[in-house]
């Protein structure tokens, strides 16, 4: 899928009646031409999506509001640390000055939306890569569209150009070859 199709997944757009689920995005790149896009979701995808299927059918599966709520609930409890030295009044004044300076510099935060967009999806991946590197894992830089390209290459090697064309949703094989 393209990133724009991933961030738009809703339970009402997925037909779960068969062994292979079919996701038909309500908006996609070729919609203006009258093309229908149907994306098969196999067992691995189903395993990932199943916990999200019980929600409101019109709600987006991947929600920044829910992600932020989960992050806040699962962050380390730094506030419970016991300080070993007393806090002096001069330190408190300095802290207040720093907080005031930061408040002046900050841009007003936009409220979290009810769905990700392609840029927030990309930023979330970059954030994960940064955290992995800080934790000592050597993760090469990548972007979301590389997953799509990689899948197309894999399908082409295994099944041929026609299968890759179908998997990527291209109307013409010459586009798939690129």
Coordinates of C-alpha atoms in Angstrom, one line a residue:
X1 CA 0.0 0.0 0.0
X2 CA 1.0 3.6 -0.3
X3 CA 1.4 5.6 2.9
X4 CA -1.8 7.5 2.1
X5 CA -3.8 4.3 2.0
X6 CA -2.4 2.9 5.2
X7 CA -3.3 6.0 7.3
X8 CA -6.9 5.9 6.0
X9 CA -7.7 2.3 7.1
X10 CA -11.1 2.0 8.9
X11 CA -12.9 -1.2 9.9
X12 CA -15.8 -0.3 7.6
X13 CA -13.4 -0.4 4.6
X14 CA -12.3 -4.0 5.3
X15 CA -14.4 -7.0 4.1
X16 CA -13.6 -9.7 6.7
X17 CA -16.0 -12.3 5.2
X18 CA -13.3 -14.5 3.6
X19 CA -10.1 -16.1 4.6
X20 CA -8.3 -13.2 2.9
X21 CA -9.6 -9.9 4.0
X22 CA -10.1 -7.2 1.3
X23 CA -9.4 -3.6 2.1
X24 CA -10.9 -1.1 -0.3
X25 CA -9.7 2.5 0.7
X26 CA -12.4 5.2 0.3
X27 CA -9.7 7.5 -1.2
X28 CA -6.7 6.5 -3.3
X29 CA -4.5 7.8 -6.1
X30 CA -6.6 6.5 -9.0
X31 CA -10.0 7.2 -7.6
X32 CA -10.5 10.3 -9.7
X33 CA -10.2 8.1 -12.8
X34 CA -12.9 5.7 -11.6
X35 CA -10.5 2.9 -10.6
X36 CA -11.3 0.7 -7.7
X37 CA -8.5 -0.4 -5.5
X38 CA -8.8 -3.7 -3.5
X39 CA -5.9 -4.7 -1.3
X40 CA -5.8 -8.3 0.0
X41 CA -4.8 -8.7 3.7
X42 CA -3.4 -12.0 4.6
X43 CA -3.0 -13.8 8.0
X44 CA -0.1 -11.6 9.2
X45 CA -2.0 -8.4 8.4
X46 CA -5.1 -9.8 10.0
X47 CA -3.2 -10.6 13.2
X48 CA -2.1 -7.0 13.4
X49 CA -5.5 -5.5 12.6
X50 CA -7.7 -7.8 14.7
X51 CA -7.4 -5.9 18.0
X52 CA -8.5 -2.7 16.3
X53 CA -11.6 -4.1 14.5
X54 CA -13.9 -3.9 17.5
X55 CA -14.0 0.0 17.4
X56 CA -16.4 2.3 15.7
X57 CA -16.5 1.2 12.1
X58 CA -16.0 4.8 10.9
X59 CA -13.0 5.5 13.2
X60 CA -9.5 5.3 11.7
X61 CA -7.5 2.3 13.0
X62 CA -4.3 4.2 13.5
X63 CA -5.1 7.2 15.8
X64 CA -2.6 9.7 17.1
X65 CA -4.9 10.4 20.0
X66 CA -4.8 6.8 21.2
X67 CA -1.1 6.5 20.6
X68 CA -0.4 9.6 22.7
X69 CA -2.7 8.3 25.5
X70 CA -0.9 5.0 25.5
X71 CA 2.5 6.7 25.5
X72 CA 1.5 8.8 28.5
X73 CA 0.2 5.8 30.4
X74 CA 3.3 3.8 29.8
X75 CA 6.1 6.3 30.3
X76 CA 8.6 5.7 33.1
X77 CA 7.5 7.2 36.5
X78 CA 10.3 9.8 36.8
X79 CA 8.2 11.9 39.2
X80 CA 8.7 9.3 42.0
X81 CA 12.4 9.8 42.3
X82 CA 13.6 10.8 45.7
X83 CA 16.0 13.7 45.7
X84 CA 19.1 13.4 47.9
X85 CA 20.0 17.1 48.2
X86 CA 17.7 19.9 49.1
X87 CA 16.3 22.3 46.5
X88 CA 17.7 25.8 47.2
X89 CA 15.6 28.9 46.4
X90 CA 18.1 30.1 43.8
X91 CA 17.7 26.8 41.9
X92 CA 13.9 27.2 42.0
X93 CA 14.2 30.8 40.6
X94 CA 16.5 29.6 37.8
X95 CA 14.1 26.8 36.9
X96 CA 11.2 29.3 36.6
X97 CA 13.3 31.6 34.4
X98 CA 14.2 28.7 32.1
X99 CA 10.5 27.5 31.9
X100 CA 9.4 31.1 31.1
X101 CA 12.0 31.4 28.3
X102 CA 10.9 28.0 26.8
X103 CA 7.3 29.1 26.9
X104 CA 8.1 32.2 24.9
X105 CA 10.0 30.2 22.3
X106 CA 7.5 27.4 21.8
X107 CA 5.1 27.3 19.0
X108 CA 1.5 26.6 20.1
X109 CA 0.9 22.9 19.9
X110 CA -1.7 21.7 17.5
X111 CA -4.2 19.3 19.0
X112 CA -3.7 15.6 18.0
X113 CA -5.9 14.6 15.1
X114 CA -8.1 11.6 14.8
X115 CA -5.8 10.1 12.1
X116 CA -2.3 10.2 10.9
X117 CA -1.4 11.8 7.6
X118 CA 1.5 10.7 5.4
X119 CA 3.9 13.2 7.0
X120 CA 3.1 12.3 10.6
X121 CA 3.4 8.6 9.6
X122 CA 6.9 9.3 8.2
X123 CA 7.9 11.3 11.4
X124 CA 6.7 8.5 13.6
X125 CA 9.1 6.1 11.7
X126 CA 11.9 8.6 12.0
X127 CA 11.2 8.9 15.8
X128 CA 11.4 5.1 16.1
X129 CA 14.7 5.0 14.2
X130 CA 16.1 7.7 16.5
X131 CA 15.1 5.8 19.6
X132 CA 16.5 2.5 18.2
X133 CA 19.9 4.2 17.5
X134 CA 19.9 5.7 21.0
X135 CA 19.3 2.2 22.4
X136 CA 22.4 1.0 20.5
X137 CA 20.8 -0.7 17.5
X138 CA 22.3 -0.1 14.1
X139 CA 19.2 0.6 12.0
X140 CA 19.8 2.1 8.5
X141 CA 17.7 5.0 7.5
X142 CA 14.6 4.2 5.5
X143 CA 11.2 5.7 4.6
X144 CA 7.7 4.2 4.4
X145 CA 7.6 4.0 0.6
X146 CA 10.6 1.6 0.6
X147 CA 8.3 -1.1 2.1
X148 CA 6.1 -0.8 -1.0
X149 CA 9.1 -0.9 -3.4
X150 CA 10.6 -3.8 -1.6
X151 CA 7.4 -5.8 -1.7
X152 CA 7.0 -5.1 -5.5
X153 CA 10.6 -6.3 -6.1
X154 CA 10.0 -9.4 -4.0
X155 CA 6.8 -10.4 -5.8
X156 CA 8.4 -9.7 -9.2
X157 CA 11.3 -12.0 -8.4
X158 CA 9.1 -14.8 -7.2
X159 CA 6.1 -14.6 -9.5
X160 CA 6.9 -12.3 -12.4
X161 CA 6.1 -8.8 -13.6
X162 CA 2.3 -9.4 -14.0
X163 CA 2.0 -10.4 -10.3
X164 CA 4.0 -7.4 -9.2
X165 CA 1.8 -5.2 -11.3
X166 CA -1.3 -6.6 -9.6
X167 CA 0.2 -6.4 -6.1
X168 CA 1.2 -2.7 -6.6
X169 CA -2.1 -1.8 -8.2
X170 CA -0.5 -0.5 -11.4
X171 CA -2.6 -0.2 -14.6
X172 CA 0.4 -0.8 -16.9
X173 CA 3.4 -3.0 -16.6
X174 CA 5.9 -0.3 -17.7
X175 CA 5.1 1.6 -14.5
X176 CA 5.8 -1.5 -12.5
X177 CA 9.2 -1.9 -14.2
X178 CA 10.3 1.5 -12.9

